[in-house]
PDB file of C-alpha atoms in Angstrom:
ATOM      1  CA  UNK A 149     130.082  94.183 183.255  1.00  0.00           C
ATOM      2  CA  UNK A 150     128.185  91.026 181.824  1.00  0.00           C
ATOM      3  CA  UNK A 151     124.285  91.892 181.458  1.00  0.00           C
ATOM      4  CA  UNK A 152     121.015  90.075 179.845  1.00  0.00           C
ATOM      5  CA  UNK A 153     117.333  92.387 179.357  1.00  0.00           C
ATOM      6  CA  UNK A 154     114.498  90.050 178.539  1.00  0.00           C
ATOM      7  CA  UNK A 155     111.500  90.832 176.908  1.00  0.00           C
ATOM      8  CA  UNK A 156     109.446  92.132 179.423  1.00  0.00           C
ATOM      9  CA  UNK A 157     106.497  90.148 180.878  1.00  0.00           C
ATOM     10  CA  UNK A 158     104.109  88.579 181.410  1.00  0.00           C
ATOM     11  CA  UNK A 159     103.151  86.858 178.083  1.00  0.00           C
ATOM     12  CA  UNK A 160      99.801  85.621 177.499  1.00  0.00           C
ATOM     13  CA  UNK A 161      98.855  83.368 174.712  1.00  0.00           C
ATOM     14  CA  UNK A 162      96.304  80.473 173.547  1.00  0.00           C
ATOM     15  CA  UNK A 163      97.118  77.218 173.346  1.00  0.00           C
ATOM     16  CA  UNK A 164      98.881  76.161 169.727  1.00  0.00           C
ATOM     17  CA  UNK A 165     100.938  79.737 169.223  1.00  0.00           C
ATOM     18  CA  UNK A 166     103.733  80.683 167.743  1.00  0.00           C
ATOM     19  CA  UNK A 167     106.241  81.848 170.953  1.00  0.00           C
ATOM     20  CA  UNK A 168     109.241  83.977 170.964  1.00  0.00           C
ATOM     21  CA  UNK A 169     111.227  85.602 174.170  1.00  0.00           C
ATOM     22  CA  UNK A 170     113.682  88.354 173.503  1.00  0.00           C
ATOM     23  CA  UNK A 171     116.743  87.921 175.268  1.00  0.00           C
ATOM     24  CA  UNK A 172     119.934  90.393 174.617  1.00  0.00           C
ATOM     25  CA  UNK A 173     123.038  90.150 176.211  1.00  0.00           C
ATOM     26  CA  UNK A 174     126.143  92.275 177.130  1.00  0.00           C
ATOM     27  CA  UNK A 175     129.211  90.580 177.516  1.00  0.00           C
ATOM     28  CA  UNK A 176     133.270  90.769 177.092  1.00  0.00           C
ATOM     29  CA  UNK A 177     134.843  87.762 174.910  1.00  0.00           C
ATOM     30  CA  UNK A 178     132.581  84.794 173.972  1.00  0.00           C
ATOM     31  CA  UNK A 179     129.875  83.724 177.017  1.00  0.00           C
ATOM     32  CA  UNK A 180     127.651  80.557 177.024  1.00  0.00           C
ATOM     33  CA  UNK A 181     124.106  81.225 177.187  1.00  0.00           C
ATOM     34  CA  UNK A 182     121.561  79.194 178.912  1.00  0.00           C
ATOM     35  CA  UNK A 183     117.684  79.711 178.873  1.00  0.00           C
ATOM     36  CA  UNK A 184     116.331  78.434 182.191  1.00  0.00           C
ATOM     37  CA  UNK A 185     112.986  77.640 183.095  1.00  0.00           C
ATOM     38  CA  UNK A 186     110.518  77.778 186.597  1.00  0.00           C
ATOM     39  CA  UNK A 187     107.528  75.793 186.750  1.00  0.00           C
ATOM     40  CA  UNK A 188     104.834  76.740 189.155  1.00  0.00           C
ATOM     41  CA  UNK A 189     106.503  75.696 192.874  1.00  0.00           C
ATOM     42  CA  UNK A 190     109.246  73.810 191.623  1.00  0.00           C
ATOM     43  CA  UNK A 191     112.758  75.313 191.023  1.00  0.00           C
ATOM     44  CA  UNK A 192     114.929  76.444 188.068  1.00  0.00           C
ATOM     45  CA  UNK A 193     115.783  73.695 185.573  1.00  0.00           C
ATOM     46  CA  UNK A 194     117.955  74.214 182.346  1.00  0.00           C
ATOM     47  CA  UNK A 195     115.765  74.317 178.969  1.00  0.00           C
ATOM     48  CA  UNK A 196     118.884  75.073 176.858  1.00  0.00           C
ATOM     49  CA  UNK A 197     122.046  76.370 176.235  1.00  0.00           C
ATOM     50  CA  UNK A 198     124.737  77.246 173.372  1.00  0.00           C
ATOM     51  CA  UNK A 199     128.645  77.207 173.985  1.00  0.00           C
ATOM     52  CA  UNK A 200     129.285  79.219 170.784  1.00  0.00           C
ATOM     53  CA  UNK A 201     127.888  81.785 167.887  1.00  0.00           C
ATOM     54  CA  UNK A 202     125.654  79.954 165.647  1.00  0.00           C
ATOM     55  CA  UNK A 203     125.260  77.091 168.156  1.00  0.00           C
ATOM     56  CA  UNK A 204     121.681  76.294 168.291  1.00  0.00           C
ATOM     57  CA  UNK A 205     120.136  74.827 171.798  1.00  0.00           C
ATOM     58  CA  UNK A 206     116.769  72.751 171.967  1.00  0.00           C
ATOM     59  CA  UNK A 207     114.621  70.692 173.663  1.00  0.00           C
ATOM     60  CA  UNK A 208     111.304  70.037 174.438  1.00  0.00           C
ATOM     61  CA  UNK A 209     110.434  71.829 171.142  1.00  0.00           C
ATOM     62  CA  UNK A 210     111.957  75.097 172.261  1.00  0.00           C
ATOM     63  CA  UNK A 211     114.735  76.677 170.451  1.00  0.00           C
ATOM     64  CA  UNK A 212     117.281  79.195 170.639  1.00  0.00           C
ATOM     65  CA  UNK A 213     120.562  80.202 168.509  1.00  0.00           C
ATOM     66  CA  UNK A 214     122.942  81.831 169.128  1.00  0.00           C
ATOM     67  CA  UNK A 215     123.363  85.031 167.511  1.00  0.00           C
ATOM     68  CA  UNK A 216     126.838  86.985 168.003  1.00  0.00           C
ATOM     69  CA  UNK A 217     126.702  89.997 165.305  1.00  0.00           C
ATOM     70  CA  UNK A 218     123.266  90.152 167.066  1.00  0.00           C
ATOM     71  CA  UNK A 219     124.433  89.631 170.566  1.00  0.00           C
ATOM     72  CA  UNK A 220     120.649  87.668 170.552  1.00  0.00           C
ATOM     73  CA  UNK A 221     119.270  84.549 172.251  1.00  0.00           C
ATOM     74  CA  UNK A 222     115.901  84.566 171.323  1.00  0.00           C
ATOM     75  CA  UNK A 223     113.817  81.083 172.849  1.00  0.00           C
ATOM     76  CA  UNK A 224     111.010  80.329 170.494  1.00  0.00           C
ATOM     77  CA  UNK A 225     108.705  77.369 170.154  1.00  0.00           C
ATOM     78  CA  UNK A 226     105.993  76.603 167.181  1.00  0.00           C
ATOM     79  CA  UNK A 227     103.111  75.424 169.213  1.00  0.00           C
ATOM     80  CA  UNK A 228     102.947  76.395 173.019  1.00  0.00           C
ATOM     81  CA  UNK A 229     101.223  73.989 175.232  1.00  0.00           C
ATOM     82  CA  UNK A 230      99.454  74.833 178.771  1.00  0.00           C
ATOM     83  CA  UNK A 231     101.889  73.107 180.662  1.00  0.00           C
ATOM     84  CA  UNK A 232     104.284  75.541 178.991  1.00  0.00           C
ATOM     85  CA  UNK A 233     103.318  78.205 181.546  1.00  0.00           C
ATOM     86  CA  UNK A 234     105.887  78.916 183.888  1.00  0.00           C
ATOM     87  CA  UNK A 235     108.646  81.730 184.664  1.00  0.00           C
ATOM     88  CA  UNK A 236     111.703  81.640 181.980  1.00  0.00           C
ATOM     89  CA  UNK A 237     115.195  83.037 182.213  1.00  0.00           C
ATOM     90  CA  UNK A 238     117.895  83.975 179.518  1.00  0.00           C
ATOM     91  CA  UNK A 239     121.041  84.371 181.500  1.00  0.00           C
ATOM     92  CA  UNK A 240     125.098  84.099 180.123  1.00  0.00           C
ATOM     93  CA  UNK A 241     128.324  82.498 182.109  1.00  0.00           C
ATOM     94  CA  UNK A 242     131.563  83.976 180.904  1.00  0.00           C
ATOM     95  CA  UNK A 243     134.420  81.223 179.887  1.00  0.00           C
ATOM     96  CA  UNK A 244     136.622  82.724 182.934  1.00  0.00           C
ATOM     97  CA  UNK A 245     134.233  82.406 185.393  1.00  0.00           C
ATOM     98  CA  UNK A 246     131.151  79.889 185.968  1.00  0.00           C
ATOM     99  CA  UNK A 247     128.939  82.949 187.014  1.00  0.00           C
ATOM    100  CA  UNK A 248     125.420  82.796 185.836  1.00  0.00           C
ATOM    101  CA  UNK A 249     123.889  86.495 185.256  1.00  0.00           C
ATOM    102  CA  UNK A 250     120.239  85.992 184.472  1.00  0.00           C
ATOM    103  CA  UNK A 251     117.451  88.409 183.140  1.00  0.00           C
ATOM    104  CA  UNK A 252     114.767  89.299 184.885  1.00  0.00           C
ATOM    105  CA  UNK A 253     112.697  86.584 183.677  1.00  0.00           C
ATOM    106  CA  UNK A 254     108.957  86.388 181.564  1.00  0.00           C
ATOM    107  CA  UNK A 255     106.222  85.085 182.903  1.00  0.00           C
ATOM    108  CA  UNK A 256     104.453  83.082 180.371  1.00  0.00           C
ATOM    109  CA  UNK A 257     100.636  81.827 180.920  1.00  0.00           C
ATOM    110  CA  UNK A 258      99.154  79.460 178.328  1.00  0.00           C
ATOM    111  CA  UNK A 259      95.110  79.467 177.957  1.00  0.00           C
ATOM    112  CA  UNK A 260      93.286  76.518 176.647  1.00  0.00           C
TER     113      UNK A 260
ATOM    114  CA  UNK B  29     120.382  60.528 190.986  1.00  0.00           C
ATOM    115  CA  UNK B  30     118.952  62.742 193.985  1.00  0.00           C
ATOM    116  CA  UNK B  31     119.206  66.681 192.835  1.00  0.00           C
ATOM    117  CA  UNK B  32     120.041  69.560 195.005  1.00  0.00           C
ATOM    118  CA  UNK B  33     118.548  69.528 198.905  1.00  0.00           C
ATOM    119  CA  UNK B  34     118.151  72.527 200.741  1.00  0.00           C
ATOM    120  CA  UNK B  35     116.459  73.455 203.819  1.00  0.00           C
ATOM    121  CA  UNK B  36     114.174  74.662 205.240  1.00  0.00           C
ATOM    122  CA  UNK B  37     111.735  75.335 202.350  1.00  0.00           C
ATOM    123  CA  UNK B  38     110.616  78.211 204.488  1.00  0.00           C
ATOM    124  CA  UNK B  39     111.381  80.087 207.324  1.00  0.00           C
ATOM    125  CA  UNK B  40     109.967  83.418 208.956  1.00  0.00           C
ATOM    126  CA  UNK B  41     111.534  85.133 211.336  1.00  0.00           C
ATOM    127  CA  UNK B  42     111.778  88.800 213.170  1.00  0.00           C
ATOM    128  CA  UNK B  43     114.336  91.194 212.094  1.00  0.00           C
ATOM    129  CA  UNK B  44     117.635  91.340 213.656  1.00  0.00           C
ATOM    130  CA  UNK B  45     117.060  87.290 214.474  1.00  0.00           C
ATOM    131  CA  UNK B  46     120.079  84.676 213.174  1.00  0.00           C
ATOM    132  CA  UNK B  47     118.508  82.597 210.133  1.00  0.00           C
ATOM    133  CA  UNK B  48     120.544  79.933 208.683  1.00  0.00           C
ATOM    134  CA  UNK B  49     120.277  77.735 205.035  1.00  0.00           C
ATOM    135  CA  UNK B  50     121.179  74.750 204.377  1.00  0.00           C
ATOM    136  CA  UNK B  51     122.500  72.771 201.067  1.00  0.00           C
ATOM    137  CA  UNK B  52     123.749  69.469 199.989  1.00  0.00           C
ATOM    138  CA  UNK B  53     124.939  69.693 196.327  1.00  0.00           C
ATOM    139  CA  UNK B  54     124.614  66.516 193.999  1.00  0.00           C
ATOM    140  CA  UNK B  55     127.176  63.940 195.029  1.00  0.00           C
ATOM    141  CA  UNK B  56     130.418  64.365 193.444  1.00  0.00           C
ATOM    142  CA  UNK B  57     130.211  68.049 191.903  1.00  0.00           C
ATOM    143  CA  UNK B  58     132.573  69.805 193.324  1.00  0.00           C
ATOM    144  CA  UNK B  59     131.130  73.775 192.395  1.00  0.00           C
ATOM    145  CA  UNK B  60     128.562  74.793 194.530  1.00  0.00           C
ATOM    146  CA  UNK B  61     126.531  78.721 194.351  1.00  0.00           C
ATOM    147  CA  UNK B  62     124.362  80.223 196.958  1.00  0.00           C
ATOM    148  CA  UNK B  63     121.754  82.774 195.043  1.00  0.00           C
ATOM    149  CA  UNK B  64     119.956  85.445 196.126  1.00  0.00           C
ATOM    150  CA  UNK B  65     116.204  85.897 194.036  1.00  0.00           C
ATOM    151  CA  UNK B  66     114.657  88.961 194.544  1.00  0.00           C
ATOM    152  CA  UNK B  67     110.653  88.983 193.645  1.00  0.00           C
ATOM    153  CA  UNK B  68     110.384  89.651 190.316  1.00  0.00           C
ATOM    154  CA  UNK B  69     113.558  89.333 189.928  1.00  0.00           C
ATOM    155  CA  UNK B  70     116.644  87.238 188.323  1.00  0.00           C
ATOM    156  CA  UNK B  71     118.956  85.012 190.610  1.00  0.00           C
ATOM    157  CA  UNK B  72     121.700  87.060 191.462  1.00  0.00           C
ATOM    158  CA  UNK B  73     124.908  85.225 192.658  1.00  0.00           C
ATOM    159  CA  UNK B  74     126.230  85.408 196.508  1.00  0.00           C
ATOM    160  CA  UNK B  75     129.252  83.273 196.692  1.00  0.00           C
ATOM    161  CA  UNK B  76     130.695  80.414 194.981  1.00  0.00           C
ATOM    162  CA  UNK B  77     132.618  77.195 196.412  1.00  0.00           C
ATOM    163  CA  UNK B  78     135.036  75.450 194.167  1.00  0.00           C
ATOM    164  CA  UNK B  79     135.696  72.500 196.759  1.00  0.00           C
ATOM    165  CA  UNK B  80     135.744  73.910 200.162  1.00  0.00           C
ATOM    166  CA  UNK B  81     137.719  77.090 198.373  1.00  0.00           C
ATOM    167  CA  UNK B  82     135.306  80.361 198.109  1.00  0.00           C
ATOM    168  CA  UNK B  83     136.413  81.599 195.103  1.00  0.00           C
ATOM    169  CA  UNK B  84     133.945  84.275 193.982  1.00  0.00           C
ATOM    170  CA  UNK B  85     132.076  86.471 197.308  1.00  0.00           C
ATOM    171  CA  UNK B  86     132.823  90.054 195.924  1.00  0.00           C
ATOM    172  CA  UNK B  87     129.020  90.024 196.050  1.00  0.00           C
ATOM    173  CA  UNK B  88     128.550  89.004 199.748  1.00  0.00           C
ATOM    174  CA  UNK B  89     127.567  91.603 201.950  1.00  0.00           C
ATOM    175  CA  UNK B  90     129.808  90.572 204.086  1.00  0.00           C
ATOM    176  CA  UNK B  91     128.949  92.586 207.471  1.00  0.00           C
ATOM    177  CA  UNK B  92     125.921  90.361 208.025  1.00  0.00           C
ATOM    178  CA  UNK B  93     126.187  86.846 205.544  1.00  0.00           C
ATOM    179  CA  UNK B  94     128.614  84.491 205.987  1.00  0.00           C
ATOM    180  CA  UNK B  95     128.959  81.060 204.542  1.00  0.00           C
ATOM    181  CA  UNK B  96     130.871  77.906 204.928  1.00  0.00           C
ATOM    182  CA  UNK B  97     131.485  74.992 202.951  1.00  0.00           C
ATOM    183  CA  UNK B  98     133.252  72.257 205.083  1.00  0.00           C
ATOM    184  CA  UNK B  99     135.159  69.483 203.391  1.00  0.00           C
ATOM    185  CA  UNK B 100     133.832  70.786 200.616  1.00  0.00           C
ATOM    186  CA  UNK B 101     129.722  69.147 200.395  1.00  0.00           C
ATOM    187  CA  UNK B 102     127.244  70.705 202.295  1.00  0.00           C
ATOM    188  CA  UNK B 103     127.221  74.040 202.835  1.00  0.00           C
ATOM    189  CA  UNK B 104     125.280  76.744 205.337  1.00  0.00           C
ATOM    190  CA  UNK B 105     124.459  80.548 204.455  1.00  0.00           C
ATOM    191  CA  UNK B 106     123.712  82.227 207.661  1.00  0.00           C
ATOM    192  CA  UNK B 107     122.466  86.134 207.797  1.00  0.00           C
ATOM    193  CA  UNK B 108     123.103  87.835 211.296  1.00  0.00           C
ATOM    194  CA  UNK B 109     120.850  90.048 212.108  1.00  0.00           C
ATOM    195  CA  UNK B 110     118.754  89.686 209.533  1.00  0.00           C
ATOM    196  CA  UNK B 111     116.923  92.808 207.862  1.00  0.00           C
ATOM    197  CA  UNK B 112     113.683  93.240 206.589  1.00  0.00           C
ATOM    198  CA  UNK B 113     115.156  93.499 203.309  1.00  0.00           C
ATOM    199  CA  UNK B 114     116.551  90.355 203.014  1.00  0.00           C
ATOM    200  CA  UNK B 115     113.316  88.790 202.940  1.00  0.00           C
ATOM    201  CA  UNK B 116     113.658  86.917 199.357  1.00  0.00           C
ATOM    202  CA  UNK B 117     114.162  83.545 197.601  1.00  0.00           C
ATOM    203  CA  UNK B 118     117.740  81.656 198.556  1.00  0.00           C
ATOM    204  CA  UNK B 119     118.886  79.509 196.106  1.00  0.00           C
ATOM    205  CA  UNK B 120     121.571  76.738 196.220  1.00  0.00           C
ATOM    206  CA  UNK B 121     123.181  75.503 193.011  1.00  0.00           C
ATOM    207  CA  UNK B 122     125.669  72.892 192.112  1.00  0.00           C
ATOM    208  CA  UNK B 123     127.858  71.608 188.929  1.00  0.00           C
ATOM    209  CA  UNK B 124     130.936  69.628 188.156  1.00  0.00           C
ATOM    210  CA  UNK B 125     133.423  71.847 186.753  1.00  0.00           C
ATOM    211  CA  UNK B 126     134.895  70.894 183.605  1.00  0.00           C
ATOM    212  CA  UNK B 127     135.963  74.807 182.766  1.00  0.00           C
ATOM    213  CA  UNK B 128     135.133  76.836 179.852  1.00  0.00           C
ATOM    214  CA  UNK B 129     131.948  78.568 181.588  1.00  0.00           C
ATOM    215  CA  UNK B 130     129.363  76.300 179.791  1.00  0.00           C
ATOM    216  CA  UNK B 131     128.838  73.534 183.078  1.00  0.00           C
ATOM    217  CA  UNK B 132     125.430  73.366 183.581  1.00  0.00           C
ATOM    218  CA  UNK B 133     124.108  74.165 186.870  1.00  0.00           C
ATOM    219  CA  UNK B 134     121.297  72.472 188.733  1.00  0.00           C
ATOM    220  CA  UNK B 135     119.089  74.329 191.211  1.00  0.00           C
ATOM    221  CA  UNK B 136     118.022  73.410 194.725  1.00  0.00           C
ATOM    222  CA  UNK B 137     114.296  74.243 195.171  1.00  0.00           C
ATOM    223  CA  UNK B 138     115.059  77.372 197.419  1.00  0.00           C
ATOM    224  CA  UNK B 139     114.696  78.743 200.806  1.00  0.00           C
ATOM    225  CA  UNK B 140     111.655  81.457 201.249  1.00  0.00           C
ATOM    226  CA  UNK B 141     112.548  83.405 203.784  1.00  0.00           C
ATOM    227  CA  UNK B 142     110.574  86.056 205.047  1.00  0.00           C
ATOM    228  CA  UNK B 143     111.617  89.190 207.808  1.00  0.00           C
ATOM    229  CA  UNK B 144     108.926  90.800 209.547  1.00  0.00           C
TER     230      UNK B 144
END
């Protein structure tokens, strides 16, 4: 069946770093993948997503692309801020089914 | 545009006690999820509603959660009896289905529920 593994957590860094989040992904025909994102108390919110290979998602200065010979979804962002800290998920929907399976999710902390 | 409601935010109760959940998707999508969030853990889905239709519950334990989506908006996810391992994070979700698998879904904030 469909998976996604994340990079395991939890991710500490200083303000102003360079971010990445492995996310791989298991999957029969050609799934949409979404990175999702869980602020302190509040609930999941879509970051991103890309439909198709090469597709690249963004916003909010994060990125991801979509990488099929890879099977990758890697979320990165140049220059984290504190209120980047929060709980993020990588997951895939197939195109037969609207079925999110998420990772297990990476806890990221930003220091001043 | 008001996002997903559920309620209660949180709700203890003993084991083997009824405990419902409630959800009112955002107006006019007509796909609605119920998630189950283990600590820790991913969202992993229960059931999903296209309309008042349950099209996906292969992952419903069935002998104790049952669900309902009448006229196909709200929606209730009721455990009976509830077990100490069900204690976790419920999640309602909701989307307007366009097909293809790449509708975005938008999360309630979640019911806590704890079994002691």
């Amino acid at each position: 069946g469909n998976s996604v593994t994340q990079m395991e957590g939890p991710v500490t860094l200083s303000e102003e770093a360079f971010l990445t989040i492995n996310c791989t992904y298991t999957a029969t025909g050609y799934p949409s993948l979404f990175w999702y994102v869980q602020y302190p108390g509040e609930g999941l919110q879509l970051l991103l997503k890309a439909t198709k290979a090469d597709d690249k998602g963004s916003n909010k200065g994060f990125e991801a692309t979509y990488r099929k010979e890879t099977t990758s979804f890697h979320l990165e962002k140049g220059s984290v801020q504190v209120s980047d800290s929060a709980v993020y998920f990588c997951a895939l929907s197939s195109t037969h089914n609207q079925k999110l399976v998420f990772g297990q999710g990476t806890r990221l902390t930003i220091n001043p | 545009e008001a996002g997903v409601v559920q309620s209660p935010r949180y709700k203890i109760i003993e084991k083997k006690q009824p405990v419902a959940f409630w959800c009112n998707p955002i107006s006019g999508h007509n796909t609605l999820y119920w998630y189950l969030q283990n600590l820790g853990q991913g969202p992993e889905l229960l059931i999903r509603y296209e309309n008042e239709e349950a099209v996906d519950d292969s992952q419903l334990p069935k002998d104790r959660f049952s669900a309902e989506r009448l006229k196909g908006v709200d929606s209730t996810l009721k455990i009976q009896p509830a077990e100490l391992g069900d204690s976790a994070v419920y999640l309602c979700a909701s989307s307007l289905n366009t097909g293809g698998g790449a509708d975005t879904q938008y999360f309630g904030p979640g019911t806590r529920l704890t079994v002691l």
